[in-house]
Coordinates of C-alpha atoms and ligand atoms in Angstrom, one line a residue:
X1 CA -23.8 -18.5 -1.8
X2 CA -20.6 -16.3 -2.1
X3 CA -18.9 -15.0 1.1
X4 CA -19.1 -11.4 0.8
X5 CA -16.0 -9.3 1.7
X6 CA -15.7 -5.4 2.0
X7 CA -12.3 -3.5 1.0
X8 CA -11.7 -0.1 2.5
X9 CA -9.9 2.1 0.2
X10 CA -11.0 -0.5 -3.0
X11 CA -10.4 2.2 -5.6
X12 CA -6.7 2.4 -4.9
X13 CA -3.8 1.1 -6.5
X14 CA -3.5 -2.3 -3.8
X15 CA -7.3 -1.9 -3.2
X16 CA -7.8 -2.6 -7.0
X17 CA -5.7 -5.5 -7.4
X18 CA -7.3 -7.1 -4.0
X19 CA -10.4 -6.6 -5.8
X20 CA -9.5 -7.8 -8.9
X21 CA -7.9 -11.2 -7.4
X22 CA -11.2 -11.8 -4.8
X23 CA -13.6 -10.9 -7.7
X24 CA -11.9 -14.0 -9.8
X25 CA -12.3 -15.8 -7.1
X26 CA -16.0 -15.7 -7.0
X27 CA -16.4 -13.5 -3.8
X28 CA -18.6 -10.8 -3.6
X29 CA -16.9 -7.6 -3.2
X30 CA -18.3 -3.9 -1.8
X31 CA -15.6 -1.6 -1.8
X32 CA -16.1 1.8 0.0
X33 CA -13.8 4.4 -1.3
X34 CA -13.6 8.5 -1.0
X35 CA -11.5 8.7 -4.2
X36 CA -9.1 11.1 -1.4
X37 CA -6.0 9.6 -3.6
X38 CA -7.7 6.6 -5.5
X39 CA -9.7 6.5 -8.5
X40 CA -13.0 5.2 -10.1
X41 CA -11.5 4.5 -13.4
X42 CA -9.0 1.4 -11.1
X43 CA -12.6 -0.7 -10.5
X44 CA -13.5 -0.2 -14.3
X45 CA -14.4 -3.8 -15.8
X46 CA -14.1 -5.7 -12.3
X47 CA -17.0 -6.7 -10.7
X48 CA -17.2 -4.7 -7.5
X49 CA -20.1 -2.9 -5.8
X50 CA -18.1 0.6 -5.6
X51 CA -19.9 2.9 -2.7
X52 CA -18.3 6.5 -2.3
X53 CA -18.3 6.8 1.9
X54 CA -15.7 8.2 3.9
X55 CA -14.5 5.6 6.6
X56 CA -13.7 8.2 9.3
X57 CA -18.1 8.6 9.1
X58 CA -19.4 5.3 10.2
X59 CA -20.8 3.0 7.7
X60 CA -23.3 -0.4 9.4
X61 CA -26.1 0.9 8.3
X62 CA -25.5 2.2 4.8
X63 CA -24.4 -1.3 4.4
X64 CA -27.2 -2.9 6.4
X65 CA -29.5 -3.6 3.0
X66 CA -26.6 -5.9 1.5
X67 CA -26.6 -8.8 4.1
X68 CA -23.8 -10.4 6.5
X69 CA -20.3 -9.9 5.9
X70 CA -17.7 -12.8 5.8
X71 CA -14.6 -10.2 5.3
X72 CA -13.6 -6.6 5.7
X73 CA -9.8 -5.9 3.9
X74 CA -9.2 -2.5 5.8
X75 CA -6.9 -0.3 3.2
X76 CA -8.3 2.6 3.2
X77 CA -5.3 5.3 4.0
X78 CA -3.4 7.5 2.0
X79 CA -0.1 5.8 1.7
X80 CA 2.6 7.9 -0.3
X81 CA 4.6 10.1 1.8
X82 CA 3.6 13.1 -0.7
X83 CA 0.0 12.3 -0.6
X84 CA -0.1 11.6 3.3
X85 CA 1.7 14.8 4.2
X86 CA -0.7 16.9 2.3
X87 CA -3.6 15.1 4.2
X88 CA -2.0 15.3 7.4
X89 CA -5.1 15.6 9.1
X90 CA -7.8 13.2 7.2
X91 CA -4.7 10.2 7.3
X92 CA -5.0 10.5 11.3
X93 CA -8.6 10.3 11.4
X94 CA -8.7 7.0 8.7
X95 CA -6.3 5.3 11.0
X96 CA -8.3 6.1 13.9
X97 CA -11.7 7.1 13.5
X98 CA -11.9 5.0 9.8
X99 CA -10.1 2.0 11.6
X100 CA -12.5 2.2 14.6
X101 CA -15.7 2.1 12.2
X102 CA -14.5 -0.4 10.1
X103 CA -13.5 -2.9 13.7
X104 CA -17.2 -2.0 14.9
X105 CA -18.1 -3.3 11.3
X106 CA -16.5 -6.5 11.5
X107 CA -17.7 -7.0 15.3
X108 CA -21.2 -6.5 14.7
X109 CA -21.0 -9.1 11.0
X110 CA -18.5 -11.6 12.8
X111 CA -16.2 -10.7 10.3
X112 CA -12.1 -11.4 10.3
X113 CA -10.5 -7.9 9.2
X114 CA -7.4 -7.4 8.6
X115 CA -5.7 -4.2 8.6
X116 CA -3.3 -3.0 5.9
X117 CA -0.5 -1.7 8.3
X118 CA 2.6 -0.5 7.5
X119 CA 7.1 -1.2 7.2
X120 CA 6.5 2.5 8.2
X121 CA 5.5 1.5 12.4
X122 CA 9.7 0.6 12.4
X123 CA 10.3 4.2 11.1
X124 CA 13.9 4.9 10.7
X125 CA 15.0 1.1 12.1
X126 CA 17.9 0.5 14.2
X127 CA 18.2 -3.3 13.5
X128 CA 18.0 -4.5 10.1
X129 CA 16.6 -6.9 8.0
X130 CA 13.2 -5.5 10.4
X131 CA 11.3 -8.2 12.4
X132 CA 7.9 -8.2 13.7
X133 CA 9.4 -8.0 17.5
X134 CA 11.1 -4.6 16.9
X135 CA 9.5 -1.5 18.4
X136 CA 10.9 0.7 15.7
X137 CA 11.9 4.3 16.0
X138 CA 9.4 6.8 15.1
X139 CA 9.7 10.7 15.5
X140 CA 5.8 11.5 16.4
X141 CA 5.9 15.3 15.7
X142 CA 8.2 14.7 12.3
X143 CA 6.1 15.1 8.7
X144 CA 5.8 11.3 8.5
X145 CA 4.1 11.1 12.1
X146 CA 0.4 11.8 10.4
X147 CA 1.0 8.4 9.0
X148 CA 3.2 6.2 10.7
X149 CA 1.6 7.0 14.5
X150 CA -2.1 6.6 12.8
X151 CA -1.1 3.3 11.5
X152 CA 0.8 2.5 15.1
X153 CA -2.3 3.6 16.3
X154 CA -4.7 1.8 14.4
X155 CA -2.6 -1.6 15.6
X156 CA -3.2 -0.9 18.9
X157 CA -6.6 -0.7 18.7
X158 CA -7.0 -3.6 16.7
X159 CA -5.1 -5.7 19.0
X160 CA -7.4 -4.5 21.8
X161 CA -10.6 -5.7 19.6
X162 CA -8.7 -8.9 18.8
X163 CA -7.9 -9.5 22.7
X164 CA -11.9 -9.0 23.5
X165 CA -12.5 -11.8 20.6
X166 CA -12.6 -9.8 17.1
X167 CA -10.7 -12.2 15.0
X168 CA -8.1 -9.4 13.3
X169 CA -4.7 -10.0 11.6
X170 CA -2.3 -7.4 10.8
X171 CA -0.2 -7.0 7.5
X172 CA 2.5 -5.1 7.9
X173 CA 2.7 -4.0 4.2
X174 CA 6.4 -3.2 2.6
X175 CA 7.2 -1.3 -0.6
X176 CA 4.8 -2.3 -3.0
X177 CA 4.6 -1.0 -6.5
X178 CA 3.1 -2.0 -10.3
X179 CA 0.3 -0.8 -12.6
X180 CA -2.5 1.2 -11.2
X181 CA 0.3 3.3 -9.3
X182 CA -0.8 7.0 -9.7
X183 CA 2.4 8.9 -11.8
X184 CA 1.9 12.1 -9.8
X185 CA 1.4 10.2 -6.0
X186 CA 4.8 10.9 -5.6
X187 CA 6.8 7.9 -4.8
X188 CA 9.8 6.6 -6.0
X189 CA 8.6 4.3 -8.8
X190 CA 6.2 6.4 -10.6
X191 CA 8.5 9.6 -9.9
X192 CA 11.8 7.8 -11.4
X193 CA 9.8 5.7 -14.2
X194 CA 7.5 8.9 -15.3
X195 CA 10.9 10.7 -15.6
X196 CA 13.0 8.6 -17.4
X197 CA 9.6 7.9 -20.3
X198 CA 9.8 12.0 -20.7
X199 CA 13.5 11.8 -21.1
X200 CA 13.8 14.4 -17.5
X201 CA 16.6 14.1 -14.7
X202 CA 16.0 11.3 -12.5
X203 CA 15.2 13.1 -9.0
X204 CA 17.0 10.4 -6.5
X205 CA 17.4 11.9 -2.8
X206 CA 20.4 12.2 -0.9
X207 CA 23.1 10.3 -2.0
X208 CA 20.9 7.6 -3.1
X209 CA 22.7 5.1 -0.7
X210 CA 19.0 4.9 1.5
X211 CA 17.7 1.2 0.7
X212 CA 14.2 0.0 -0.1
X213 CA 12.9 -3.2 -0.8
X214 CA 10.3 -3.5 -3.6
X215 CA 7.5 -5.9 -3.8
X216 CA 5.2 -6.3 -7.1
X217 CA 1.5 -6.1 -6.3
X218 CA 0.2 -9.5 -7.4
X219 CA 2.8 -11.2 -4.4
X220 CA 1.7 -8.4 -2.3
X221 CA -2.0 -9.4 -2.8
X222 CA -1.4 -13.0 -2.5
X223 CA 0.2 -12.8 0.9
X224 CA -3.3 -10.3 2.1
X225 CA -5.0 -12.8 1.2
X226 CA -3.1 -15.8 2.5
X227 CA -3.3 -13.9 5.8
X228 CA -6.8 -13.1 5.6
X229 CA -8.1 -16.9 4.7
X230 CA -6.2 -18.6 7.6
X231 CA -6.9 -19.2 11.2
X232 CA -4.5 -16.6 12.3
X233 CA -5.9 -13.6 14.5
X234 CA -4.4 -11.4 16.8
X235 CA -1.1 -11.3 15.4
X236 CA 1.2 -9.3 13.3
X237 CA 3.0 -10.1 9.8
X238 CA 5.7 -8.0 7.4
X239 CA 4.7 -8.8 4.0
X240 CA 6.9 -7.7 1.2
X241 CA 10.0 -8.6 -1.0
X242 CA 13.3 -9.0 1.1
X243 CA 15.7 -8.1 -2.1
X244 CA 17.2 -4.7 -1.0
X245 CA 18.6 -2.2 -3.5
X246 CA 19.8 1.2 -3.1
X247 CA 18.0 4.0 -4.5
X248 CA 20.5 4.8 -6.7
X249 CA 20.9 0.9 -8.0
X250 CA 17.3 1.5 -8.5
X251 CA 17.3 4.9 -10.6
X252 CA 19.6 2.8 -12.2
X253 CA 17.7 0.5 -13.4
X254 CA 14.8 2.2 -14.2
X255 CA 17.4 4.0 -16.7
X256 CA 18.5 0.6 -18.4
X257 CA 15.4 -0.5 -18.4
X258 CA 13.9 2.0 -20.3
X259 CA 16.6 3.0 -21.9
X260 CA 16.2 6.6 -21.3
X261 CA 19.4 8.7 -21.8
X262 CA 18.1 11.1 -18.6
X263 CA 21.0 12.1 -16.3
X264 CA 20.3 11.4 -12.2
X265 CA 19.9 14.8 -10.5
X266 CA 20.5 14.9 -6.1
X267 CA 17.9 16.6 -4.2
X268 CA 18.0 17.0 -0.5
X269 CA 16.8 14.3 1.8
X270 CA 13.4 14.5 3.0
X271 CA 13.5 14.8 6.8
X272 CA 13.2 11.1 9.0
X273 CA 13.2 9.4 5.3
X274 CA 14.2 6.2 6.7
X275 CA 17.6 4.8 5.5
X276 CA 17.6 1.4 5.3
X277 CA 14.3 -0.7 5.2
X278 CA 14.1 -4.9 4.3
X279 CA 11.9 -7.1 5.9
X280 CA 12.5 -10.1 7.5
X281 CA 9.8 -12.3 6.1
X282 CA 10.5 -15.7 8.3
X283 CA 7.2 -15.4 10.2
X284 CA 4.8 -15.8 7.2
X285 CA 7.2 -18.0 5.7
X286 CA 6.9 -20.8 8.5
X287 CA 3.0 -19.9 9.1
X288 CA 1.8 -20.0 5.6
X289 CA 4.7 -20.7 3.2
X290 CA 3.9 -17.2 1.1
X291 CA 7.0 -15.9 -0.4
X292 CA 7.4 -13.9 -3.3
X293 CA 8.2 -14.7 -6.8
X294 CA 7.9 -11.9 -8.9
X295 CA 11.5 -10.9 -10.2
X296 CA 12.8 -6.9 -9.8
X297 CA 13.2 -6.7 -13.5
X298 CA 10.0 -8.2 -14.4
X299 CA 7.6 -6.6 -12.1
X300 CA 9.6 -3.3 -13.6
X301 CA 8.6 -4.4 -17.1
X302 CA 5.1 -4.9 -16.7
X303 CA 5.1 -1.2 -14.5
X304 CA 6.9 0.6 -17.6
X305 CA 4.3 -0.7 -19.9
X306 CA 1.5 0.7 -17.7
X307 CA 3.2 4.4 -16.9
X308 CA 4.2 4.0 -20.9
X309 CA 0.5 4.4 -21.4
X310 CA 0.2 7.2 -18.4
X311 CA 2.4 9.1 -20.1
X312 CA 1.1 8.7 -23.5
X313 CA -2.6 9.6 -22.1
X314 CA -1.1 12.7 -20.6
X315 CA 0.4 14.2 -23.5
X316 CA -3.2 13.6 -25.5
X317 CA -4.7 15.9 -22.6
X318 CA -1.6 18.7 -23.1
X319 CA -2.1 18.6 -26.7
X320 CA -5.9 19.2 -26.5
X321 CA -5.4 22.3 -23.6
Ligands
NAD401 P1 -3.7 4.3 -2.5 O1 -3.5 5.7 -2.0 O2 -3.6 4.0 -3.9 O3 -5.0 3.7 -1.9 C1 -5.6 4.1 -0.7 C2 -7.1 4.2 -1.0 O4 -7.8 4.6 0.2 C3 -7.5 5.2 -2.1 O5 -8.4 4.7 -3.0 C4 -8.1 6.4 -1.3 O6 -9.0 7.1 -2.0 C5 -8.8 5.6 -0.2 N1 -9.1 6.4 1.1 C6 -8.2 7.2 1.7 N2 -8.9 7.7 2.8 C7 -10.1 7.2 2.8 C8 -11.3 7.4 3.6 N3 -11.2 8.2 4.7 N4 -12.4 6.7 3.3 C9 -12.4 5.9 2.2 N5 -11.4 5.7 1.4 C10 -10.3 6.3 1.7 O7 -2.5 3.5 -1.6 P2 -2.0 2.0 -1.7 O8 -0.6 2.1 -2.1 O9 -3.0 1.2 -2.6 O10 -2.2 1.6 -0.2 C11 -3.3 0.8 0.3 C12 -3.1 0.5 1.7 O11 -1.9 -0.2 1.9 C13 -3.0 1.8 2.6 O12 -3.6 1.5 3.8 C14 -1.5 1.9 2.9 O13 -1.2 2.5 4.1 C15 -1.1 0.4 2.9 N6 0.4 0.3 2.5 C16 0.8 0.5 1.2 C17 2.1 0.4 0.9 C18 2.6 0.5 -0.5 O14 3.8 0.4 -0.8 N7 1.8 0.7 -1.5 C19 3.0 0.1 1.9 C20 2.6 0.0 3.2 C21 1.3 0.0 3.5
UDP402 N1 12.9 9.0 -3.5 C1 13.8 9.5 -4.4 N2 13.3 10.2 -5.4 C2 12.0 10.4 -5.7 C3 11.1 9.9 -4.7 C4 11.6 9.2 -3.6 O1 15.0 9.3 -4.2 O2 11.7 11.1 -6.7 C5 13.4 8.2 -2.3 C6 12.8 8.6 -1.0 O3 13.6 9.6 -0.4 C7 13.0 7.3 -0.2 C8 12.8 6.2 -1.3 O4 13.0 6.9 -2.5 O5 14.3 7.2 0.3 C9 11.4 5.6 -1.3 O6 10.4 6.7 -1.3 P1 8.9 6.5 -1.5 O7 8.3 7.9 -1.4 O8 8.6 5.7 -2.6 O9 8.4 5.7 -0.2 P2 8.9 5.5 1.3 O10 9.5 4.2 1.3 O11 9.8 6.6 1.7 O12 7.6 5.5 2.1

């Protein structure tokens, strides 16, 4: 019989691709989902078992009539700064209440979770490339404190289930990005790419000189679930592309790449945006040889064509209002 594995926060733009990859896989997946920044329309054509539930509300029993569970992906979160600002208060409770729920879940099946945490628990780091051993450098009261203390939050209590025998890993997820990517969520690579297909400035921050290092969603998901189908528990992983690139390198490219003609526009600095961020991938490296593979430029091409077909979709709608 198939192992059955739950996904928090399945109809997202990660949570999709997780599903996707598991469902191919033969697993049987349940994802639970509140659509707060994900979408339906992501699951379309996989084979998932798609519950709307809100995490922070628990969930056993509605879950009770499927049978054991062998796996619970925890993803459930908003994750771009835009989204989780604007849901200050329902990204807390995910990280806490939502995390709680879905540990007591695991517990009571014997399941191995493993949380989708964050390169945002380093905050604005003080040592670069960032290692699992750094305590980073958060501001709690600051607009990104909803998120990054929930997730630094939702660590700690993981480790304290893992320490009383709940077999949990933690992912410490970097920038991540590719098709399925909402265009309005915000973050860089939908803002820059959705600008540059409608020919409009490129809106890069600052000077552009802050550094982020991007990861394409099919290494991303390999890496989950490398983590997740090992022995390792009770333990902490950065997952993500080391190659670092300015913002402005990357405006840049998204430019060339596209071949828009759009001039880059400077807008202020959001406050605490962090200014350099790379991770030092060496642990996962030695414990499960995962590295990724997928080039900048390709990953790039591949999320072109998808926003290519956002932007297409949107200007149908426009034309029919
Ligand atoms: P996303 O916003 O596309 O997906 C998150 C999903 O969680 C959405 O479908 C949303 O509707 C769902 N959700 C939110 N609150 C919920 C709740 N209370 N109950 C049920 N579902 C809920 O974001 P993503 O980029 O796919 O991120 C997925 C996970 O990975 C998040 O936990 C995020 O913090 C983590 N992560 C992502 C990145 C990245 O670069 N994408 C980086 C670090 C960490
Ligand atoms: N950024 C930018 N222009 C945009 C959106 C974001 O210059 O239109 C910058 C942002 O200030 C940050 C980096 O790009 O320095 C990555 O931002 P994102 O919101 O994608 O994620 P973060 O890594 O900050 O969570």
């Amino acid at each position: 019989m198939a192992e059955r594995i739950l996904v928090t926060g399945g109809a997202g733009f990660i949570g999709s691709h997780l599903c996707e990859s598991l469902a191919k896989k033969g697993y049987e997946i349940v994802a639970l989902d509140n659509f707060a920044t994900g979408k339906r329309s992501n699951l379309r054509k996989i084979p998932v078992k798609l519950i709307k539930h809100d995490i922070t509300k628990p969930f056993a029993k509605k879950l009770a009539r499927l049978g054991k569970f062998d796996f619970v992906f925890n993803l459930a979160s908003p994750a771009s700064p835009v989204d989780y600002q604007k849901l200050s208060i329902p990204t807390l409770l995910v990280g806490s209440l939502g995390m709680k729920n879905s540990l007591d879940f695991a517990k009571a099946n014997s399941a191995r979770l493993l949380q989708a945490s964050t390169s945002e628990v380093y905050g604005d780091p003080l040592i670069h490339p960032q290692t699992e051993g750094y305590w980073g450098n958060v501001n709690p009261i600051g607009p990104r404190s909803c998120y990054d203390e929930a997730k630094r939050y939702a660590e700690s209590l993981c480790m304290a289930y893992a320490r009383e025998g709940t077999p949990v890993v933690l992912a410490r997820i970097f920038n991540t990005y590719g098709p399925r990517m909402r265009l309005d969520d915000g973050r860089v690579v939908p803002n820059l790419v959705g600008q540059a297909l409608r020919n409009e400035p490129l809106t890069v921050y600052g000077d552009g000189s802050q550094t982020r290092s991007f990861c394409y969603v099919s290494d991303l998901v390999e890496g989950l679930e490398k983590l997740m189908f090992s022995s390792l528990q009770g333990d902490v992983f950065n997952v993500g592309n080391p190659e670092e690139h300015s913002i402005l390198e990357f405006a840049q490219l998204v430019k060339q790449l596209t071949g828009a003609s759009s001039e880059i526009t400077y807008l202020p600095l959001p406050q605490d945006d962090p200014k350099r961020r790379k991770p030092d991938i060496s642990k996962i490296k030695a414990a499960l040889g995962w590295e990724p593979k997928v080039k900048l430029e390709d990953g790039m091409k591949e999320t072109i064509a998808w926003f290519k077909k956002e932007v297409r979709k949107n200007k149908k709608k426009e034309a029919l209002q």
